[in-house]
Amino acid sequence: MSKEPVAVVGIGQTKHVAARRDVSIAGLVRESAQRALTDAELTWADIDAVVIGKAPDFFEGVMMPELYLADALGAVGKPMLRVHTAGSVGGSTALVAANLVAARVHGTVLTLAFEKQSESNAMWGLSLPIPFQQPLLAGAGGFFAPHVRAYMRRSGAPDTIGSLVAYKDRRNALKNPYAHLHEHDITLEKVQASPMLWDPIRYSETCPSSDGACAMILTDRAGAARAPRPPAWMLGGAMRSEPTLFAGKDFVSPQAGKDCAADVYRQAGIADPRRDIDAVEMYVPFSWYEPMWLENLGFAAEGEGWKLTESGVTELDGDLPVNMSGGVLSTNPIGASGMIRFAEAALQVRGQAGEHQVDGARKVLGHAYGGGSQFFSMWLVGARPPQS
Amino acid sequence: MTSEEAPAAREIAVVAFAQTDHRRSTEESSEVEMLMPVLHEVLAQTGLRAADIGFTCSGSSDYLAGRAFSFTLALDGVGAWPPISESHVEMDGAWALYEAWTKLLTGDADTALVYSYGKSSPGSVRDVLTRQLDPYYVAPLWPDSIALAALQAQALIDAGHTDEPALAAVGARSRADATANPHAQLKGQLPYGGYVVRPLRTGDCPPVGDGAAAVILAAGERARELCERPAWIRGIDHRIEAHALGVRDLTDSPSTRLAAKKAGAFERPVDTAELHAPFTAQEVILRRALRLGDDVRVNPSGGALAANPVMAAGLVRIGEAAARIHRGDSGRALAHATSGPCLQQNLVAVLEGDPR
């Protein structure tokens, strides 16, 4: 059977900052949704369903906030779904919304993800002690640092790679008006001199804690034909999960990530990702995850990802730009972070990325992951509709 | 090909259902331990293994577990290796089933495992559910779930749609029916009790309990291979209403009516309805919204008044309705799930067996 092609015709996000004290949670999400509607030149009445995602409810202290947010998102009288797949949720939320269109259940869907981390304390929200389970050791950094160290040992990467990624992403963020961190005086030396938090991860190689929301309008072929600006077309999308902890798990390059990418490439007809994909927005909350994910996603052979980073291939003007928006390292409203990656990929192929636009970006991958490198969601979007 | 020429949607059915015995407390076991037997049982019914399943989706709430990311450990219980295509909604499992249904419609998968679970015993669920309310204006007042349901029940009585003896009869019927349900938490003749919050007495309110449920969906011929009499999902839809109680008519459920219409519930009569009505007055409201006559068998399982494992109770309704079709006790059944204060969000599914 055939699926309905899915197009992104509207994208909106908030200016991400440490604390949006001027708006409620409802005000924050509505701002991004309204911007997406404006971009698509649609009204609330044009939306058939709302799919919303965020990371744990404990981050704001509101249980199932979609109930309270129904009014702010124009969902009254409509279907509203709430997705939660840990850090990958922003991507998964977009994919669930895309499935509603692909299955021809709805014509036009608003999908949105958010986090208003200033309402609470995300680090401790991630650190609740549970018996018989490995704690996250005061935030995510403590969990991921040993896996970064394992990557360095396995690949022989020099210990300067992480700082190169952070320096690049923070400079890219200066070109993105919505990015949280705008460090105009950033230098490589400053990154390398920043305090060590979780060895080998330095302060400037970690993501900030942000308030922010991101929204997209997804629609079918008929909706795309009416769109005022070029749509981005979904060419492939997939989710994969694996257990958090087990003896066979490869934390450096999880099998679920490899399988997820392979599924997306199969759907999109990508034979050689390094050659066929023009740019990548990937979920890099700690700088070393750029070379790690380059390998996991098939852009470099095992142990070779850091060489792409070191040689400048992943710079904004490189051959394979990575995290043109400034990435998670510059903006991290956790629940929204995955959707921002997906939205940035769509912005790029629509030619709407402004100062951080990659010339000639025709096929761009958006990537998200969550849990203990356990949940993956990805989509590949293109400037042209899928062929079949 | 244009949308107008779109092929007929795939036929999708519930082919297996399993649930725990619902109990006041399961403090001796973790959520995963509570869930595991249910997962094994539902797979055993079809002969499938976890690796055979095309898509997996679950529903649960961190707030019941009292910790962030509580669902991540449940996934370990599924046995997600090699990696699986999987998703999660922070909602009742009925909405996880909806997500799985759309996934099967796209043709990306032929089978889906849907599960959900909730343990209310670790805390006070009356208090926990207040955290669902508007965090700035309402939640700080801690209005608990029974108080809000009482507001709704009183509005219904004031409107002349029911009275306290009629509500008592709903409770008594549910618990009498539950005697035939080995999984029910409350069953048989029970003292109706004093007022909890007027006009609701103990017998008008659901028990607090822990439980889990799982369902397997399959598309087309695959469903016929896996189940002698599949429960075909003829339609499924869900709708949400405004959050603020002050802007809603609490005596009605327009979102249920709209979801039922979209799901095709009014096209032909149903013989069975499994309604997720944790409070007696809510059954009265739902019966009216769904135009259910006295000839419809409502909640033969005992419903949520006999067992209300939060986050699983809606999926249990779909499972119970499907199981009646599997057994040949029903030809066309309606299943309903609710979420939020005073029936804010509602899902309706219409299930049918093959004619015979």
XYZ file of C-alpha atoms in Angstrom:
744
model
C 0.000 0.000 0.000
C 1.144 3.558 -0.561
C 1.674 6.210 2.038
C 0.666 9.839 1.649
C 3.789 12.017 1.187
C 4.392 14.331 4.142
C 5.476 17.952 3.721
C 6.711 20.497 6.258
C 5.070 23.805 5.351
C 5.472 25.783 8.554
C 8.223 26.089 11.155
C 8.268 28.232 14.268
C 10.429 28.421 17.331
C 10.933 30.729 20.241
C 14.099 32.648 20.981
C 15.625 30.137 23.376
C 16.904 31.569 26.645
C 17.766 30.412 30.146
C 14.477 31.624 31.607
C 11.346 32.969 29.922
C 9.886 34.660 32.966
C 7.594 36.777 30.768
C 5.406 33.849 29.641
C 3.655 30.846 31.152
C 4.205 27.367 29.718
C 1.070 27.935 27.647
C 2.378 31.286 26.411
C 5.684 29.710 25.414
C 4.185 26.903 23.333
C 1.607 29.163 21.713
C 4.342 31.548 20.569
C 6.123 28.842 18.574
C 2.861 27.410 17.210
C 1.690 30.834 16.071
C 5.009 31.386 14.265
C 4.646 28.034 12.487
C 1.111 28.938 11.417
C 2.290 32.336 10.187
C 5.071 30.676 8.195
C 2.529 28.328 6.589
C -0.017 31.151 6.178
C -2.584 28.997 7.954
C -4.911 29.613 10.892
C -5.752 27.514 13.940
C -8.897 26.347 12.130
C -6.760 24.684 9.427
C -5.229 22.288 11.945
C -6.839 18.827 12.203
C -4.853 17.457 15.138
C -2.096 18.377 17.588
C 0.817 16.125 18.556
C 2.894 17.455 21.436
C 6.058 16.182 23.043
C 8.338 17.039 25.895
C 10.800 15.238 28.139
C 9.822 14.211 31.687
C 6.913 15.975 33.328
C 9.124 16.470 36.376
C 11.091 19.116 34.462
C 8.228 21.578 34.956
C 6.327 19.774 37.690
C 3.147 19.404 35.635
C 1.685 15.939 35.127
C 0.546 15.366 31.525
C 0.658 19.095 30.656
C -1.063 18.517 27.317
C -4.343 18.560 29.248
C -3.713 22.084 30.489
C -2.223 23.168 27.120
C -5.198 22.079 24.987
C -6.702 25.562 25.033
C -3.455 27.409 24.255
C -2.801 25.187 21.244
C -6.255 25.480 19.719
C -6.787 21.767 20.298
C -10.259 21.974 21.844
C -12.532 19.700 19.822
C -9.539 18.077 18.111
C -7.397 15.010 18.701
C -4.347 15.697 20.854
C -1.564 13.171 21.441
C 1.304 13.479 23.886
C 4.556 11.682 23.072
C 7.402 11.018 25.513
C 10.485 9.119 24.413
C 13.097 10.803 26.654
C 15.641 13.027 24.876
C 14.609 11.769 21.452
C 11.051 12.966 22.063
C 11.198 16.040 19.830
C 12.028 13.843 16.870
C 9.593 11.078 17.812
C 6.803 13.625 18.213
C 7.339 14.867 14.670
C 7.340 11.277 13.391
C 4.087 10.424 15.182
C 2.524 13.535 13.643
C 3.939 12.605 10.234
C 2.356 9.155 10.521
C -1.076 10.738 10.973
C -0.604 12.432 7.606
C 1.102 9.447 5.945
C -1.753 7.160 7.063
C -4.279 9.686 5.698
C -5.926 9.956 9.094
C -5.483 13.754 8.994
C -4.571 16.286 6.318
C -2.769 18.945 8.351
C -1.205 18.425 11.770
C 0.461 20.799 14.212
C 3.375 19.176 15.988
C 5.189 20.868 18.792
C 7.758 20.156 21.467
C 8.884 22.250 24.392
C 10.711 22.481 27.673
C 10.513 25.318 30.166
C 13.382 24.209 32.307
C 13.418 27.367 34.400
C 10.216 26.189 36.105
C 12.276 23.513 37.838
C 15.771 22.053 37.964
C 16.470 19.610 35.163
C 19.692 18.276 36.599
C 17.940 17.006 39.711
C 14.932 15.994 37.651
C 17.355 13.550 36.014
C 18.904 12.401 39.264
C 16.144 10.849 41.346
C 17.701 7.988 43.272
C 16.001 4.666 42.610
C 16.984 1.423 44.287
C 18.637 -1.255 42.141
C 19.268 1.073 39.261
C 22.273 2.974 38.048
C 21.732 6.626 38.953
C 22.459 9.308 36.382
C 25.111 10.673 38.740
C 24.066 14.318 39.014
C 22.810 14.974 35.528
C 23.435 13.403 32.153
C 27.121 14.345 31.920
C 28.108 11.819 34.550
C 26.390 9.083 32.607
C 27.864 9.950 29.212
C 31.446 10.899 30.163
C 32.711 7.297 30.474
C 31.328 6.520 27.014
C 33.168 9.509 25.569
C 36.335 8.256 27.228
C 35.692 4.825 25.725
C 35.367 6.406 22.285
C 38.638 8.280 22.684
C 40.440 5.125 23.711
C 38.886 3.045 20.966
C 39.437 5.522 18.125
C 42.712 7.050 19.211
C 41.222 10.504 18.756
C 43.375 13.343 20.111
C 41.832 15.037 23.118
C 41.398 18.317 21.227
C 38.442 17.111 19.115
C 35.756 17.927 21.650
C 36.810 21.545 21.904
C 36.822 21.921 18.103
C 33.176 20.823 17.990
C 32.153 23.188 20.761
C 34.002 26.107 19.167
C 32.316 25.413 15.806
C 28.806 24.989 17.211
C 29.001 28.123 19.342
C 30.181 30.118 16.304
C 27.326 28.662 14.200
C 24.897 29.726 16.926
C 25.951 33.359 16.389
C 24.282 33.126 12.957
C 21.040 31.724 14.393
C 18.795 34.376 15.970
C 16.837 31.716 17.913
C 19.888 30.076 19.517
C 20.231 30.370 23.273
C 23.981 30.924 23.646
C 25.371 33.838 21.673
C 28.979 33.952 22.832
C 30.373 36.737 20.696
C 33.809 36.536 22.276
C 34.187 32.756 21.915
C 37.670 31.441 21.087
C 39.073 27.926 20.907
C 41.390 28.807 23.791
C 38.421 29.790 25.966
C 36.731 26.465 25.314
C 39.929 24.591 26.163
C 40.473 26.625 29.315
C 36.954 26.097 30.639
C 36.596 24.000 33.807
C 36.526 20.218 33.618
C 33.062 19.041 34.725
C 32.939 15.324 34.051
C 36.346 14.281 32.717
C 36.862 14.526 29.714
C 33.883 16.866 29.264
C 34.587 20.545 29.900
C 32.067 23.204 30.826
C 32.101 24.759 27.331
C 31.557 21.345 25.766
C 28.194 20.871 27.421
C 24.720 22.036 26.511
C 22.955 24.856 28.321
C 19.603 24.512 30.091
C 17.012 26.400 28.061
C 13.413 27.483 27.925
C 12.016 27.063 24.449
C 9.536 25.528 22.051
C 9.585 24.441 18.436
C 6.571 23.786 16.202
C 6.013 22.468 12.704
C 3.020 22.202 10.415
C 2.940 18.891 8.542
C 0.575 18.357 5.669
C -0.308 16.121 2.747
C 0.263 16.644 -0.970
C -2.814 18.844 -1.330
C -1.716 20.988 1.596
C 1.780 21.278 0.171
C 0.381 22.478 -3.154
C -1.244 25.403 -1.338
C 1.863 26.297 0.684
C 3.166 29.834 0.190
C 6.822 28.860 0.612
C 8.768 25.800 -0.569
C 7.926 22.757 1.574
C 10.416 20.272 2.913
C 9.455 16.698 2.011
C 9.968 13.788 4.333
C 11.935 11.155 2.420
C 12.382 8.773 5.330
C 11.748 8.575 9.061
C 12.304 5.941 11.732
C 12.556 5.237 15.452
C 14.590 2.525 17.142
C 15.024 1.544 20.768
C 17.244 -0.851 22.655
C 17.599 -1.687 26.375
C 19.407 0.782 28.626
C 21.791 -1.620 30.266
C 22.892 -5.041 29.153
C 26.135 -6.854 28.634
C 26.084 -6.632 24.846
C 25.394 -2.918 24.635
C 27.851 -0.735 22.731
C 27.496 2.676 24.347
C 29.941 4.256 21.893
C 27.959 3.240 18.826
C 24.585 1.744 19.771
C 23.058 -0.745 17.365
C 19.679 1.030 17.596
C 21.259 4.178 16.121
C 22.813 2.237 13.260
C 19.566 0.394 12.534
C 17.520 3.583 12.673
C 19.801 5.358 10.184
C 19.817 2.321 7.895
C 16.011 2.278 7.862
C 15.846 5.991 7.006
C 18.443 5.611 4.238
C 16.578 2.633 2.793
C 13.312 4.594 2.682
C 15.033 7.611 1.122
C 17.130 5.655 -1.356
C 20.418 6.824 0.157
C 23.226 4.502 -0.905
C 26.167 6.463 0.477
C 25.247 8.945 3.198
C 28.599 10.745 3.027
C 28.003 11.483 -0.659
C 24.215 11.682 -0.891
C 23.396 13.813 2.170
C 24.268 17.508 2.138
C 24.162 18.425 5.825
C 23.270 16.955 9.221
C 21.588 18.333 12.332
C 22.429 15.817 15.011
C 21.782 15.648 18.722
C 25.126 16.554 20.304
C 24.605 17.506 23.952
C 28.274 16.923 24.747
C 30.755 17.909 22.050
C 32.366 14.491 21.637
C 29.099 13.075 20.379
C 29.704 14.713 16.982
C 32.493 12.314 15.941
C 30.726 9.445 17.694
C 27.466 9.991 15.817
C 29.253 10.617 12.502
C 30.357 6.998 12.752
C 27.087 5.671 14.136
C 25.149 7.329 11.286
C 27.452 5.947 8.603
C 29.185 9.183 7.566
C 32.573 7.798 8.580
C 34.051 4.395 9.183
C 34.454 3.223 12.759
C 37.203 5.187 14.480
C 37.353 7.767 11.683
C 34.646 10.254 12.701
C 37.022 12.542 14.562
C 39.057 12.985 11.372
C 36.084 14.589 9.621
C 35.735 16.993 12.518
C 39.439 17.751 12.720
C 39.779 18.416 8.984
C 36.954 20.975 8.978
C 34.505 18.856 6.966
C 31.766 19.522 9.536
C 32.226 23.311 9.588
C 29.385 25.434 8.223
C 31.366 25.924 4.980
C 32.719 22.366 4.992
C 31.783 19.473 2.756
C 29.363 17.982 5.319
C 28.151 20.747 7.643
C 27.005 19.463 11.042
C 24.768 21.439 13.398
C 24.382 24.561 11.350
C 21.981 25.988 13.930
C 24.545 25.811 16.704
C 23.077 22.524 17.825
C 22.119 21.240 21.238
C 25.438 22.610 22.521
C 24.049 26.108 22.006
C 20.347 25.535 22.722
C 18.832 22.799 24.876
C 15.183 22.963 25.897
C 15.409 19.180 26.341
C 11.988 18.090 25.080
C 12.213 20.458 22.115
C 15.842 19.714 21.220
C 15.035 16.790 18.948
C 12.344 18.704 17.100
C 14.686 21.666 16.625
C 17.070 19.271 14.842
C 14.262 18.025 12.613
C 13.051 21.590 11.979
C 16.552 22.824 11.152
C 16.888 20.059 8.573
C 13.606 21.209 7.038
C 14.639 24.876 7.128
C 17.806 24.017 5.249
C 16.137 22.195 2.371
C 13.513 24.939 2.152
C 16.345 27.462 1.787
C 15.009 29.377 4.796
C 17.879 29.042 7.254
C 19.096 32.617 6.908
C 22.702 33.269 7.856
C 23.333 29.622 8.693
C 21.949 28.386 5.361
C 24.093 25.801 3.591
C 24.209 26.578 -0.114
C 22.591 23.869 -2.175
C 21.282 21.842 0.761
C 18.878 19.428 -0.938
C 18.886 16.452 1.429
C 19.441 16.979 5.150
C 19.281 14.538 8.066
C 17.697 15.442 11.408
C 18.697 13.194 14.333
C 17.722 12.810 17.971
C 18.531 10.382 20.753
C 17.552 9.893 24.341
C 17.687 7.788 27.471
C 21.026 6.115 28.015
C 21.695 6.218 24.241
C 18.640 4.000 24.104
C 16.059 5.799 21.976
C 16.724 7.090 18.457
C 14.567 9.021 16.023
C 15.623 10.434 12.678
C 14.206 11.859 9.519
C 15.663 12.775 6.180
C 14.018 15.680 4.387
C 14.467 16.837 0.836
C 13.687 19.801 -1.358
C 11.750 17.566 -3.747
C 8.864 15.177 -3.014
C 9.536 11.443 -2.687
C 9.502 9.691 -6.040
C 7.283 6.706 -5.293
C -2.311 9.026 -7.729
C -4.216 11.714 -5.879
C -5.635 11.535 -2.390
C -9.099 11.047 -3.837
C -7.951 7.788 -5.396
C -6.334 6.614 -2.198
C -6.644 2.882 -1.639
C -9.021 1.612 1.026
C -7.479 1.792 4.468
C -5.935 -1.390 5.843
C -8.052 -3.510 8.116
C -6.541 -3.671 11.589
C -7.670 -5.826 14.498
C -7.021 -6.506 18.149
C -5.870 -10.135 18.129
C -4.807 -10.666 21.742
C -5.297 -9.119 25.166
C -3.853 -9.789 28.592
C -4.026 -8.026 31.933
C -2.801 -8.428 35.489
C -4.987 -9.092 38.452
C -5.595 -5.545 39.627
C -4.649 -5.122 43.268
C -4.607 -2.451 45.937
C -0.866 -2.694 46.265
C 2.001 -4.495 44.567
C 4.804 -3.156 46.693
C 6.668 -6.444 46.463
C 7.232 -5.995 42.732
C 8.555 -3.258 40.458
C 6.623 -1.913 37.486
C 8.680 -4.125 35.192
C 7.997 -7.197 37.305
C 4.288 -6.368 37.286
C 4.330 -5.972 33.528
C 6.458 -8.954 32.466
C 3.851 -11.731 32.916
C 1.335 -9.702 30.902
C 3.784 -9.256 28.035
C 4.583 -12.960 28.044
C 0.915 -13.893 28.154
C -0.179 -11.666 25.272
C 2.680 -12.895 23.106
C 1.893 -16.509 23.994
C -1.707 -16.048 22.833
C -0.468 -15.335 19.315
C 2.687 -17.433 19.304
C 4.691 -14.316 18.447
C 8.022 -13.440 20.010
C 9.126 -9.897 20.810
C 11.419 -9.944 17.765
C 8.455 -10.713 15.476
C 6.567 -7.554 16.438
C 6.672 -4.727 13.868
C 5.993 -1.823 16.211
C 5.771 -1.418 19.972
C 4.054 1.425 21.804
C 3.381 1.979 25.495
C 1.531 4.359 27.789
C 2.379 5.315 31.358
C 2.979 8.294 33.613
C 6.137 9.294 35.441
C 4.049 10.963 38.141
C 2.643 7.674 39.361
C 6.095 6.151 39.612
C 7.425 9.301 41.243
C 10.435 9.462 38.981
C 11.473 10.753 35.570
C 11.796 8.365 32.587
C 9.997 5.537 34.388
C 9.018 3.938 31.072
C 12.631 3.379 30.017
C 12.993 0.406 32.337
C 9.751 -1.167 31.137
C 11.348 -1.360 27.718
C 14.022 -3.633 29.134
C 11.207 -6.001 30.090
C 9.980 -6.107 26.491
C 13.327 -7.446 25.407
C 14.309 -4.773 22.887
C 17.206 -6.658 21.399
C 17.914 -6.660 18.531
C 16.671 -3.028 18.554
C 12.963 -2.512 17.943
C 10.758 0.158 16.383
C 9.174 1.646 19.490
C 7.402 4.684 20.902
C 5.711 5.867 24.098
C 2.888 8.199 25.017
C 2.640 9.813 28.441
C -1.047 8.904 28.391
C -3.345 5.970 29.004
C -2.408 2.963 26.876
C -5.553 3.486 24.774
C -3.733 6.373 23.113
C -0.652 4.194 22.636
C -2.973 1.825 20.778
C -4.137 4.759 18.646
C -0.526 5.589 17.735
C 0.109 1.933 16.885
C -3.058 1.845 14.763
C -1.813 4.795 12.661
C 1.573 3.110 12.312
C -0.068 -0.050 10.954
C -2.213 2.062 8.622
C 0.921 3.454 6.967
C 1.947 -0.088 6.086
C 5.282 0.251 7.910
C 4.355 -2.639 10.212
C 1.923 -5.571 10.170
C 1.828 -6.233 13.916
C 2.044 -4.054 17.005
C 2.469 -4.687 20.721
C 0.745 -2.113 22.911
C 1.088 -2.085 26.674
C 0.509 0.186 29.616
C 0.758 0.060 33.356
C 0.311 2.127 36.438
C 1.014 1.745 40.106
C -1.097 4.063 42.221
C -0.059 2.435 45.489
C 3.236 4.266 46.102
C 1.479 7.582 46.708
C -1.899 9.195 47.117
C -3.382 9.147 43.621
C -6.009 11.699 44.675
C -3.214 14.157 45.377
C -1.002 13.100 42.469
C -3.739 13.791 39.923
C -4.010 17.398 41.121
C -0.637 17.929 39.433
C -2.441 17.535 36.077
C -4.290 20.784 36.620
C -3.397 24.268 35.395
C -0.105 24.771 37.240
C -0.523 28.474 37.884
C -4.157 28.958 38.874
C -5.637 25.598 39.902
C -2.979 23.068 40.930
C -1.756 25.261 43.830
C -5.204 24.759 45.421
C -4.802 20.936 45.323
C -8.406 20.150 44.304
C -8.373 16.366 44.308
C -9.821 14.057 41.680
C -12.771 12.912 43.813
C -13.723 16.494 44.683
C -13.753 17.404 40.982
C -15.797 14.307 40.122
C -18.223 15.242 42.902
C -18.650 18.674 41.332
C -19.553 16.919 38.098
C -21.918 14.473 39.799
C -23.720 17.273 41.640
C -24.110 19.231 38.378
C -25.655 16.128 36.811
C -28.081 15.674 39.719
C -28.973 19.381 39.657
C -29.712 19.099 35.928
C -32.170 16.301 36.690
C -30.279 13.626 34.731
C -29.747 11.312 37.698
C -30.071 11.004 41.457
C -28.155 9.310 44.211
C -30.117 6.016 44.129
C -29.539 5.760 40.379
C -25.828 6.294 40.905
C -25.824 3.641 43.612
C -27.418 1.238 41.146
C -24.594 1.858 38.658
C -22.033 1.028 41.317
C -23.896 -2.083 42.462
C -24.335 -3.387 38.907
C -20.641 -2.851 38.107
C -19.439 -4.729 41.150
C -21.928 -7.518 40.621
C -20.719 -7.916 37.026
C -17.132 -7.947 38.266
C -17.742 -11.254 40.040
C -17.302 -12.901 36.633
C -14.000 -11.070 36.073
C -11.058 -12.878 37.690
C -8.873 -9.771 37.348
C -11.184 -7.288 39.082
C -10.076 -5.668 42.313
C -13.540 -5.093 43.844
C -16.365 -7.508 43.195
C -19.652 -8.719 44.565
C -21.824 -7.064 47.113
C -19.973 -4.363 48.964
C -21.181 -1.826 51.497
C -21.995 1.319 49.584
C -20.255 3.418 52.209
C -20.514 6.943 53.460
C -19.899 10.147 51.585
C -16.344 10.706 50.386
C -17.177 14.068 48.875
C -20.911 14.799 48.555
C -22.771 13.511 46.595
C -20.249 10.709 45.954
C -20.104 7.772 48.336
C -17.355 5.150 48.477
C -19.347 2.988 46.066
C -19.451 5.797 43.486
C -15.670 5.967 43.337
C -13.102 3.660 41.770
C -10.765 1.549 43.845
C -7.143 2.661 43.977
C -4.957 -0.032 42.531
C -2.002 -1.239 40.517
C -2.177 -3.038 37.212
C -0.980 -3.521 33.661
C -2.436 -4.548 30.325
C -1.199 -5.461 26.860
C -2.776 -5.846 23.447
C -1.522 -7.114 20.100
C -2.738 -5.521 16.899
C -2.392 -7.031 13.453
C -3.310 -5.938 9.936
C -5.316 -7.787 7.325
C -4.578 -11.463 6.745
C -1.971 -11.429 9.491
C -4.797 -10.826 11.970
C -6.683 -13.883 10.701
C -3.559 -16.003 11.042
C -3.056 -14.934 14.640
C -6.615 -15.001 15.923
C -9.610 -17.164 15.193
C -12.005 -14.249 15.448
C -10.144 -10.905 15.242
C -11.758 -7.807 16.727
C -11.548 -5.443 13.765
C -11.098 -1.773 14.580
C -13.797 -0.214 12.394
C -13.039 3.243 13.653
C -11.081 4.973 16.389
C -10.924 8.646 17.265
C -10.195 10.841 20.249
C -10.961 14.448 21.118
C -9.998 16.866 23.858
C -11.990 19.626 25.538
C -11.018 22.828 27.275
C -9.104 22.296 30.506
C -10.819 24.840 32.716
C -13.911 23.314 34.331
C -15.613 26.706 34.346
C -15.897 26.836 30.568
C -17.273 23.298 30.197
C -20.764 21.894 30.627
C -19.867 19.176 33.110
C -23.154 17.349 32.527
C -22.221 16.555 28.936
C -19.271 15.044 27.062
C -19.140 16.623 23.619
C -15.651 15.230 22.983
C -16.937 11.679 23.519
C -19.846 12.299 21.169
C -17.558 13.735 18.478
C -15.004 10.935 18.831
C -17.828 8.370 18.597
C -19.181 10.034 15.468
C -15.739 10.070 13.831
C -15.208 6.442 14.825
C -18.508 5.476 13.186
C -20.168 4.416 16.417
C -23.548 5.810 15.405
C -23.679 4.104 12.019
C -25.001 0.849 13.490
C -25.940 -0.144 17.016
C -23.399 -1.793 19.267
C -24.275 -4.665 21.595
C -21.541 -4.021 24.144
C -19.879 -0.908 25.550
C -16.810 -0.881 27.772
C -16.776 2.633 29.212
C -13.896 4.108 31.148
C -16.052 5.790 33.789
C -14.187 5.804 37.092
C -17.153 7.490 38.797
C -20.770 6.356 38.616
C -22.034 9.739 37.406
C -19.587 9.597 34.500
C -21.250 6.433 33.216
C -24.557 8.330 33.117
C -22.922 11.150 31.127
C -21.189 8.776 28.723
C -24.317 6.692 28.104
C -26.148 9.861 27.057
C -23.269 11.172 24.907
C -22.984 7.794 23.187
C -26.771 7.311 22.897
C -26.523 3.848 24.432
C -29.893 2.228 24.951
C -30.799 -0.098 27.805
C -30.264 -3.041 25.485
C -26.517 -2.367 25.314
C -24.430 -4.411 27.718
C -22.386 -1.768 29.550
C -19.185 -2.758 31.332
C -19.698 -6.500 31.628
C -16.166 -6.591 33.070
C -17.235 -4.423 35.976
C -15.530 -1.408 34.443
C -13.337 1.099 36.202
C -15.533 0.930 39.320
C -14.201 -2.584 39.845
C -10.593 -1.946 38.804
C -9.015 1.359 37.805
C -5.277 0.961 37.228
C -4.498 4.537 36.184
C -2.883 4.672 32.698
C -3.990 1.112 31.896
C -7.745 1.317 32.586
C -8.541 2.748 29.139
C -6.507 0.109 27.323
C -8.241 -2.522 29.477
C -11.598 -1.267 28.121
C -10.429 -1.872 24.546
C -9.001 -5.224 25.540
C -12.179 -6.329 27.333
C -14.340 -5.291 24.377
C -12.032 -7.139 21.985
C -11.961 -10.240 24.177
C -15.768 -10.427 24.068
C -15.574 -10.383 20.284
C -12.818 -13.019 20.335
C -15.055 -15.242 22.461
C -18.099 -14.627 20.288
C -20.012 -12.835 23.065
C -20.227 -9.644 21.013
C -20.598 -8.795 17.336
C -20.015 -5.057 17.524
C -18.615 -3.367 20.609
C -17.677 0.135 21.617
C -14.688 0.854 23.834
C -14.007 4.170 25.520
C -11.074 5.672 27.392
C -10.807 8.950 29.258
C -8.083 11.219 30.547
C -7.931 14.435 32.522
C -10.293 15.935 35.086
C -14.039 15.362 34.628
C -13.782 13.515 31.289
C -11.664 16.202 29.592
C -10.230 13.932 26.901
C -11.988 10.914 25.421
C -11.230 8.141 22.961
C -13.765 5.890 21.284
C -13.049 2.718 19.324
C -15.577 0.576 17.481
C -14.701 -3.121 17.222
C -16.402 -5.807 15.166
C -16.060 -9.505 14.647
C -16.504 -11.112 11.246
C -20.190 -11.829 10.562
C -21.276 -15.377 11.305
